[in-house]
XYZ file of C-alpha atoms in Angstrom:
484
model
C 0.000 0.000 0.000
C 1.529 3.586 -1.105
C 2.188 5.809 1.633
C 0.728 8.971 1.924
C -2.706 7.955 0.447
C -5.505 6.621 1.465
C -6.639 3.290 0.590
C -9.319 1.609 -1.269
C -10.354 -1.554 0.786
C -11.606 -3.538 -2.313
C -13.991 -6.390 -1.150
C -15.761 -7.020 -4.175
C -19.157 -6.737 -2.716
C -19.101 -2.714 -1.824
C -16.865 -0.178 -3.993
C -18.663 2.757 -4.924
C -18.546 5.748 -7.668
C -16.195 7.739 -5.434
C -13.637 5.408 -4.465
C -13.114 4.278 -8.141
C -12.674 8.363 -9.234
C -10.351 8.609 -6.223
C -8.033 5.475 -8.021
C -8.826 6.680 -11.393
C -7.401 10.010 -10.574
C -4.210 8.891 -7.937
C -5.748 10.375 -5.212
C -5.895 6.697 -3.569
C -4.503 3.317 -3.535
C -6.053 -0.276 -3.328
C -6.108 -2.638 -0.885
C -7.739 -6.689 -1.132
C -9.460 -7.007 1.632
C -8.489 -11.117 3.341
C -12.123 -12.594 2.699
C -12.061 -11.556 -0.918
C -8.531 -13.079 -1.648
C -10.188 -16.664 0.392
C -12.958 -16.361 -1.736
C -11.222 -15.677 -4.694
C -8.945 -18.551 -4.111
C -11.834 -20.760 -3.237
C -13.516 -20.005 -6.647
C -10.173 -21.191 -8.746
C -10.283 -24.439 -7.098
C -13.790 -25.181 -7.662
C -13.327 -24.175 -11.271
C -10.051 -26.165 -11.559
C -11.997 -29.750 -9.526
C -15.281 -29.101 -12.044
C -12.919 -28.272 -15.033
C -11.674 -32.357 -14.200
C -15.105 -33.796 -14.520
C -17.183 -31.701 -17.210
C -16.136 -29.046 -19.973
C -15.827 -25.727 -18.820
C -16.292 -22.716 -21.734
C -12.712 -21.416 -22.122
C -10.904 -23.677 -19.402
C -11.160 -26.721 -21.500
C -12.836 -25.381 -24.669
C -12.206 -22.715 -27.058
C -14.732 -19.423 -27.226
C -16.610 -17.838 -29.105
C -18.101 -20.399 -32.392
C -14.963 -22.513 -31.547
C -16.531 -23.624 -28.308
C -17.239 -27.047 -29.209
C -13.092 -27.484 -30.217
C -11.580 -29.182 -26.843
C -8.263 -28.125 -25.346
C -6.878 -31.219 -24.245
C -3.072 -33.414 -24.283
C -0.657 -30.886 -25.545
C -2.811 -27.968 -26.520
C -4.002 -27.313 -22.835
C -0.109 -25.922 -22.740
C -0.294 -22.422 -23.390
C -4.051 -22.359 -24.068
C -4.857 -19.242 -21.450
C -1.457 -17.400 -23.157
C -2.695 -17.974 -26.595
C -6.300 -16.748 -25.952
C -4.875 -13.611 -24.762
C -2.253 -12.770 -27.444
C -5.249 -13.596 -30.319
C -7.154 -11.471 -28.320
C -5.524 -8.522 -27.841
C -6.129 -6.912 -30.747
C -7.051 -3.693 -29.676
C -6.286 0.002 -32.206
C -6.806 3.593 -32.433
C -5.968 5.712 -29.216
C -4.735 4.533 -26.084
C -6.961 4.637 -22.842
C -6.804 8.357 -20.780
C -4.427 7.318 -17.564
C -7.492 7.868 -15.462
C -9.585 4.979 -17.478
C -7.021 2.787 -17.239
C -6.500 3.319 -13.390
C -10.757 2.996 -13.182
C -10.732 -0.563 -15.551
C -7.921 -2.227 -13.152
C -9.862 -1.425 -10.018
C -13.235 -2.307 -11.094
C -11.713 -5.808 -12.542
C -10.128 -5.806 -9.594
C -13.177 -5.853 -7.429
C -15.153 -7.959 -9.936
C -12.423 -10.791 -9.143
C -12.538 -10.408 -5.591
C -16.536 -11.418 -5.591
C -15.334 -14.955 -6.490
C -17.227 -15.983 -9.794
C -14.390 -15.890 -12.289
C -12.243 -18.805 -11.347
C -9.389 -16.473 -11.711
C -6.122 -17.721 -9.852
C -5.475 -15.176 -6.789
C -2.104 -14.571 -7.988
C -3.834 -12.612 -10.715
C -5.452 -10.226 -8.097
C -2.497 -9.318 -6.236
C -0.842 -8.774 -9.329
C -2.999 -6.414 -10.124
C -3.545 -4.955 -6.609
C 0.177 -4.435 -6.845
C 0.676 -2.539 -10.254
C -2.137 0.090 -9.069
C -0.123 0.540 -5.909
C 2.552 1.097 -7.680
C 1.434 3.193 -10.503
C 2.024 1.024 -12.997
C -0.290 1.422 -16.225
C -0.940 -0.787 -19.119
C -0.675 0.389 -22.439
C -4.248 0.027 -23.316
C -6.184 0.402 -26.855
C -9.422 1.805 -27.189
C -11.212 0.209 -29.649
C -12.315 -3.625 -29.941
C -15.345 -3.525 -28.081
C -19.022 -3.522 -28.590
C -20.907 -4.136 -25.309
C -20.679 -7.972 -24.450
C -17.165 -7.722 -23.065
C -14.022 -5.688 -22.987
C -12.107 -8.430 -24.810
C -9.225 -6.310 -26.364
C -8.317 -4.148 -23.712
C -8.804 -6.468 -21.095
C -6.301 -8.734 -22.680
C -3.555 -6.230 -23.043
C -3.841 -5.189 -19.605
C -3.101 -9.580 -18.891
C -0.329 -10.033 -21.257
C 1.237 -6.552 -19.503
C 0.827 -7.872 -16.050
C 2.193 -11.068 -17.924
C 5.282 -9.468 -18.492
C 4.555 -9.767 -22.404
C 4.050 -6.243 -22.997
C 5.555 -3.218 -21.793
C 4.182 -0.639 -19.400
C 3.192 2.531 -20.716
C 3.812 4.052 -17.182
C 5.890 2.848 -14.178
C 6.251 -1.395 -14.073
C 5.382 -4.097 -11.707
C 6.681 -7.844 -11.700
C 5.255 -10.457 -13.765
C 2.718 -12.875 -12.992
C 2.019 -16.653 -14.308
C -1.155 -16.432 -16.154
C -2.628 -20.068 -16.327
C -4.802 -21.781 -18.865
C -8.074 -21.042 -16.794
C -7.237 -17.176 -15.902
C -7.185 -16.050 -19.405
C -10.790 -15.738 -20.428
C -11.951 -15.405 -17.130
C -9.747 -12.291 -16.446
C -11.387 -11.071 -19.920
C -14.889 -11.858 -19.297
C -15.995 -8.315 -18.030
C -16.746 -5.065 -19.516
C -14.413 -2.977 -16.574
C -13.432 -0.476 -19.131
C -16.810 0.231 -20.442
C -17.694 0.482 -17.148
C -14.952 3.157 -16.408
C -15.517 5.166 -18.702
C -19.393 5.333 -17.842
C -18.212 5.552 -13.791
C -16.218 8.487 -14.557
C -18.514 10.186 -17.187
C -21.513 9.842 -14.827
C -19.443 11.257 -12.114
C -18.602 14.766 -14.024
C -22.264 15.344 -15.285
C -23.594 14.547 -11.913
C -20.885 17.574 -10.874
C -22.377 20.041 -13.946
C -25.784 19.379 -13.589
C -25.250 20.518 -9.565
C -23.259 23.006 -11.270
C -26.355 24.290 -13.816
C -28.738 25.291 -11.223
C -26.035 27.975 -9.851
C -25.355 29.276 -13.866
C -29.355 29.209 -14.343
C -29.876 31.256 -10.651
C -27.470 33.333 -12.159
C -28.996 33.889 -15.763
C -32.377 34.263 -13.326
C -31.201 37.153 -11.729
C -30.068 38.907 -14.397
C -32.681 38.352 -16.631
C -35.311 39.289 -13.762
C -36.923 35.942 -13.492
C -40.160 35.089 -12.233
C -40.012 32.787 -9.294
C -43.549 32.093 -9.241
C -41.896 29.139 -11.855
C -40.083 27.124 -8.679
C -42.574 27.490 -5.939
C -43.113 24.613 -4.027
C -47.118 24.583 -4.767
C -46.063 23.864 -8.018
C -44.052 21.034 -7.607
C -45.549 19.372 -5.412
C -48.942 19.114 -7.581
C -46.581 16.987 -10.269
C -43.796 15.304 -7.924
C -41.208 13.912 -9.894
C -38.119 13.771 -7.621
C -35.553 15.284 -9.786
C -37.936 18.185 -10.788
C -39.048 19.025 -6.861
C -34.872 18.772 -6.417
C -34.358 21.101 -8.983
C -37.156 23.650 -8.209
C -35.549 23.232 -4.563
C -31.921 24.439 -5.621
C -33.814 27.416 -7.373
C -35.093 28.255 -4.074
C -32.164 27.674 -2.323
C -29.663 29.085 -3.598
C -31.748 32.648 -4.995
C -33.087 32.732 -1.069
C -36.840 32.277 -2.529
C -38.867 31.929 0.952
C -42.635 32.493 1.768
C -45.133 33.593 -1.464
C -43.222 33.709 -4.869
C -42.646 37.227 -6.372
C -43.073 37.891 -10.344
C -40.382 39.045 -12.319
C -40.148 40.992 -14.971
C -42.827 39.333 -17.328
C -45.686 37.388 -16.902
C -44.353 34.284 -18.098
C -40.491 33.604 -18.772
C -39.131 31.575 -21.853
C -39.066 28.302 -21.513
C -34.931 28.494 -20.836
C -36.124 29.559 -16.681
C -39.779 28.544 -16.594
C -39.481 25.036 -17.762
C -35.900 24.371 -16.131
C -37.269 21.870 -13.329
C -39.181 19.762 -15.719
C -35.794 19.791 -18.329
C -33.767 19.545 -15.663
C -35.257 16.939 -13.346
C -35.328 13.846 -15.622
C -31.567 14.654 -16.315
C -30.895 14.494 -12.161
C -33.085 11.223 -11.971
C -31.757 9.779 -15.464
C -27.993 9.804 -13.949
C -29.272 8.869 -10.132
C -30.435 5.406 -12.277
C -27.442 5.086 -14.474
C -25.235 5.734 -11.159
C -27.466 2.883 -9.333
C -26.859 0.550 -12.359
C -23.105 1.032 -12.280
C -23.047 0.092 -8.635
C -24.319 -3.319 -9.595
C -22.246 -3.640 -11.875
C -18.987 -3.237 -10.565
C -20.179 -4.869 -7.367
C -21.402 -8.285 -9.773
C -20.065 -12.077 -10.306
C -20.695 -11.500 -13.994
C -17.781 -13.788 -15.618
C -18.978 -15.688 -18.150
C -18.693 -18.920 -16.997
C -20.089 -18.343 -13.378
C -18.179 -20.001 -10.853
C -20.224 -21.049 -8.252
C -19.230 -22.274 -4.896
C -21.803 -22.511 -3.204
C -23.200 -24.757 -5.555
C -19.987 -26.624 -6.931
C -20.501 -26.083 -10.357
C -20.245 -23.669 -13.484
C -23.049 -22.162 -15.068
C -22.969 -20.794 -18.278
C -24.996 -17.778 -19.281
C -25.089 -13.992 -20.679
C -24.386 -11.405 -17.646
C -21.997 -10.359 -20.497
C -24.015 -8.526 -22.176
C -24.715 -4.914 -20.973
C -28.322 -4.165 -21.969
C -29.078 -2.363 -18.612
C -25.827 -0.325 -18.705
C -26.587 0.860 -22.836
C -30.388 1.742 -22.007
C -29.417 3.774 -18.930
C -26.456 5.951 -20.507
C -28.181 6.323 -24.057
C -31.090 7.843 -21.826
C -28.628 9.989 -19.564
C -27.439 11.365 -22.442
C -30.577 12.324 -24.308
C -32.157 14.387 -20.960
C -28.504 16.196 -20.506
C -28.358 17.157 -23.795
C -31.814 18.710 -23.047
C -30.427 20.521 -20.038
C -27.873 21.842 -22.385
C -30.635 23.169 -24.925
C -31.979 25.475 -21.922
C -28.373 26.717 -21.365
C -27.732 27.842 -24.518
C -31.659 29.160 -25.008
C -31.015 30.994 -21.823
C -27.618 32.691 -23.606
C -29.873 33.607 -26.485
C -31.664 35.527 -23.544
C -28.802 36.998 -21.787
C -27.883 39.189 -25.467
C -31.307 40.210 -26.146
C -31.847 44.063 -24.862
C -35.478 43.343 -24.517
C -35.203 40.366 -21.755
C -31.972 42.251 -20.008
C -32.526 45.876 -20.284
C -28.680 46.119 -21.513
C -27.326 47.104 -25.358
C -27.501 43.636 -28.030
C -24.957 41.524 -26.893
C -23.884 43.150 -23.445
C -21.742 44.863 -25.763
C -19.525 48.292 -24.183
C -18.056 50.593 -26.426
C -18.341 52.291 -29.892
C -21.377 51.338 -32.097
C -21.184 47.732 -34.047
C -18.998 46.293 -30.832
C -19.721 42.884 -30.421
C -19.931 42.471 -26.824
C -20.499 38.622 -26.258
C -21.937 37.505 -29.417
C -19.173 35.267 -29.993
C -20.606 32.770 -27.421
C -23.728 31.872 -29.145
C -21.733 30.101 -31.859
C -19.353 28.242 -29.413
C -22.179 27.058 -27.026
C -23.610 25.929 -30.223
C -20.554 24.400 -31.588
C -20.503 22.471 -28.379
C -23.980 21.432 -28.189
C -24.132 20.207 -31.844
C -21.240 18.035 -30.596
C -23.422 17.094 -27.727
C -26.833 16.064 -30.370
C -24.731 13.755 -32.246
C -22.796 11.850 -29.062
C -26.521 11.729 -27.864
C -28.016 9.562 -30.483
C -29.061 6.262 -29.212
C -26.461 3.850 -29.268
C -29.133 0.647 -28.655
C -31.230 0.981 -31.770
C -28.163 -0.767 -33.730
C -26.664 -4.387 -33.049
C -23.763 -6.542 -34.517
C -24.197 -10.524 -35.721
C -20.440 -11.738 -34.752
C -18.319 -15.288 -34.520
C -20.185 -17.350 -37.121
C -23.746 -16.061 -36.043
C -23.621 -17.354 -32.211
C -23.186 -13.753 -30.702
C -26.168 -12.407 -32.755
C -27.009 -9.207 -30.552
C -24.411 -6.763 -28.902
C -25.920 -3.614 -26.516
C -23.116 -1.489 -27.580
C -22.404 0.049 -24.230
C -19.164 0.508 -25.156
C -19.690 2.799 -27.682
C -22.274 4.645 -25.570
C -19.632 5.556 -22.912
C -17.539 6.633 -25.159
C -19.972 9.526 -25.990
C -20.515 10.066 -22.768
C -17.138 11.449 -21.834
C -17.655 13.532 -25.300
C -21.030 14.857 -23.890
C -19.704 16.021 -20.522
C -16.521 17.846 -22.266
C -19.407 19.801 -24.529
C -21.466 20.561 -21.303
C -18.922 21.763 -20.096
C -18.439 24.398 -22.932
C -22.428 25.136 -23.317
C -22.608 26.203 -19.308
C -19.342 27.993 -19.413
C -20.328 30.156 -22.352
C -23.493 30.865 -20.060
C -21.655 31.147 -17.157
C -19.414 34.149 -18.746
C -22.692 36.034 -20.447
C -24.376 36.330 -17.139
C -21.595 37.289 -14.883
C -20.907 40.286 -17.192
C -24.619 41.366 -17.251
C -24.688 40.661 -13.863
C -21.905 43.384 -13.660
C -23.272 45.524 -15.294
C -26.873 45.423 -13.834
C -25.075 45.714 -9.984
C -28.365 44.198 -7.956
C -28.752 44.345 -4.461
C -28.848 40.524 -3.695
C -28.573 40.087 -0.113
C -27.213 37.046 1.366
C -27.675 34.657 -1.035
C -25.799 31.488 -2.043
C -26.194 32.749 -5.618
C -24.223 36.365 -4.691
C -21.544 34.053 -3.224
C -21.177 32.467 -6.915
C -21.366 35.668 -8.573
C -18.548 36.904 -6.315
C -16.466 33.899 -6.721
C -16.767 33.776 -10.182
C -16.062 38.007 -10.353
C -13.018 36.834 -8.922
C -12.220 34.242 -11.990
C -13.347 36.125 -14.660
C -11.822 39.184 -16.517
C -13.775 42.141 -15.330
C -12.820 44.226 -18.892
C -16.217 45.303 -21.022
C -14.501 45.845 -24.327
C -14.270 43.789 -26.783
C -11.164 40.877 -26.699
C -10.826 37.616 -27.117
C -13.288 35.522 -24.278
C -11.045 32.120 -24.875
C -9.624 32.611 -21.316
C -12.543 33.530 -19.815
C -14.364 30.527 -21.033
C -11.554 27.967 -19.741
C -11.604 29.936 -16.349
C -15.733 29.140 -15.886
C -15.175 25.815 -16.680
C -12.659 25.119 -14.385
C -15.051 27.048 -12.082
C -18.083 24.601 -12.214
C -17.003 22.618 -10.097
C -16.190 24.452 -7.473
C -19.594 26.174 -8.083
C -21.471 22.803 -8.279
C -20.686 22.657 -4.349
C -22.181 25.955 -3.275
């Protein structure tokens, strides 16, 4: 165990969303909890005493169409080593550090629930190459939701000793003929990816309702849209939340006082009802992940309690596609209010300020610049949206005849939360500066703390310049805002 840090127990029955960012990102190291290694090592020898009496899919047998061929006499030498190297056939960019460090844990912790028949040497291999901050060199694409074959196998042959580290390096470990496919059988870096992506929008949606309360003020909002009364008459729990934070943080107490119009634009009226299914579309994905990383999903099972194997499909990532490709659709909605809510923020009629809360001679452009990279972004954000499960794949000879492509949906997920990002910065920036200009007496609000904070950040200059620095600055800034 590193000094310094704190530690991960990993027990394979309990790791959660935070410990596996604190890994991903080195803020933490790992440690196998006793009971897991037992039952780990308890789960290779009932594979290794059923293996002698029956086949067992990839212990005795080859996968995929060729799992009728037999691995017996001379070809059980080498088998697991073989499976690996014809497996590990991964291309096109390498794994971020932080996705590699999130994979190894969460395979990690998948082993140490006991259904892969995976020899324990394996696990404190790979307990010892996070503690030491060693790193695979690990491609990203070979995968389409029923298994992280590719990368999964280069991270074996590394710990191996067949391939080189990309960072660091930790000894070598025997991999036998039953560890190979059932150190592959898991989709760990699919999972990662969606851990980690889940993670950051969780932190910008918390982050939105500050930019929004801030776009509210300046815009002169009418708060009769978050009042309790309302919410409560159609209780969906992310919409009450949202309406909530409205509240909250523009210190909304008693009756609800109109704004400036009779009805806002949709961008603050309907912002609980976009908002909310976003907040409970990522509590589900987040709940989904859990049981996922916490699961005995190796195919074949390993059983103990029953001495046997069981063959089956917890491969295949169904629940994990439907719940990011839905994610992704309500975000991208959030992100449609944002950048309506920037249309809002140049408009002289909704602030009272000149087009484009521009300062300076006639024609200056003020902020106008942000509408097109908020819309850059969120074009980038319509197309990572689109529903990865309306498409399947037909694979090895027509046996694997249906793939959730997961995978592929994760993927878009970390592009998503980088456009996000960009859409509530750009919003971020508009209302500060209007927000500057208007100088309202807020009181003691938590939304005057983030105007402060962020007056701080931001460049306080009016004229026209380049707003590239500014817009790196408020997104670096959302998540310190997100916890206000």
């Amino acid at each position: 165990m590193s000094r310094g840090k704190p530690h991960v127990l990993i027990d394979g029955t309990s790791l959660g969303r935070d410990e596996i960012l604190l890994v991903a990102r080195g803020g933490a190291s790992v440690e196998l909890d006793p009971a897991a290694r037992e039952r780990a090592q308890k789960s290779w020898e009932t594979a290794e005493a059923v293996a002698r009496r029956r086949h067992v899919y990839g212990r005795t047998t080859g996968v995929g169409a060729n799992r009728q061929e037999e691995v017996g006499g001379d070809a059980v030498l080498g088998h697991g080593l073989r499976l690996l190297r014809s497996h590990a056939g991964g291309v096109g960019f390498e794994l971020a550090a932080d996705v590699v460090r999130a994979t190894m844990v969460i395979r990690l912790n998948q082993l140490a629930a006991g259904g892969s028949g995976v020899h324990v040497r394996v696990l404190d291999a790979l307990e010892q190459a996070l503690d030491l901050g060693a790193l695979p060199r690990v491609h990203r694409l070979g995968a389409i939701g029923t298994g992280d074959l590719t990368v999964l196998a280069e991270i074996a042959l590394t710990l191996a000793g067949e391939r080189p580290w990309a960072v660091g390096e930790a000894p070598p470990v025997a991999v036998d003929t039953g560890d190979a496919l059932a150190f592959m059988s898991s989709n760990a870096a699919t999972l990662a990816e969606s851990v980690i992506a889940c993670a950051d929008l969780q932190t910008l949606l918390r982050a939105s309702h500050t930019v929004a309360a801030l776009s509210f003020l300046a815009l002169g909002g009418s708060a009769e849209a978050y009042a309790a009364v309302v919410h409560e008459a159609r209780p969906h729990p992310g919409q009450e939340h949202c309406a909530a934070e409205m509240r909250r943080l523009l210190g909304l107490t008693g009756h609800p006082v109109a704004g400036r119009r009779i009805q806002d634009p949709f961008g603050l009226r309907a912002f609980p009802q976009v908002q909310g299914p976003a907040l409970d579309s990522l509590a589900q994905l987040e709940q989904v992940l859990s049981v996922e990383v916490n699961a005995r999903a190796e195919n074949p099972f390993i059983s103990v309690e029953a001495d046997d194997v069981f063959h089956h499909a917890h491969f295949h990532t169904a629940y994990v596609a439907v719940a990011l490709d839905q994610a992704l659709a309500s975000v991208h909605q959030v992100a449609e209010l944002s950048a309506a809510r920037l249309g809002d923020l140049v408009e002289p009629t909704m602030t009272g300020l000149t087009p484009f809360l521009a300062s300076g001679p006639a024609g200056s452009s003020g902020v106008m610049i942000l509408e097109y990279v908020a819309h850059d972004a969120l074009a980038q954000m319509r197309h990572a949206a689109l529903p990865v499960t309306m498409g399947t794949a037909v694979v090895s000879r027509g046996l694997e005849d249906h793939a959730s492509f997961s995978t592929q949906a994760a993927r878009q997920a970390i592009v998503v939360v980088e456009a996000y990002r960009h859409v509530l910065a750009c919003e971020l920036v508009a209302a500060v500066r209007a927000l500057r200009v208007q100088q309202p007496e807020l009181g003691d609000i938590p939304a005057r703390a983030a105007l402060e904070r962020a007056a701080q950040v931001l460049d306080p200059s009016l004229e026209d310049r380049s707003l590239g620095d500014d817009l790196d600055r408020a997104a670096d800034l959302l998540h310190e805002l997100a916890a206000l």
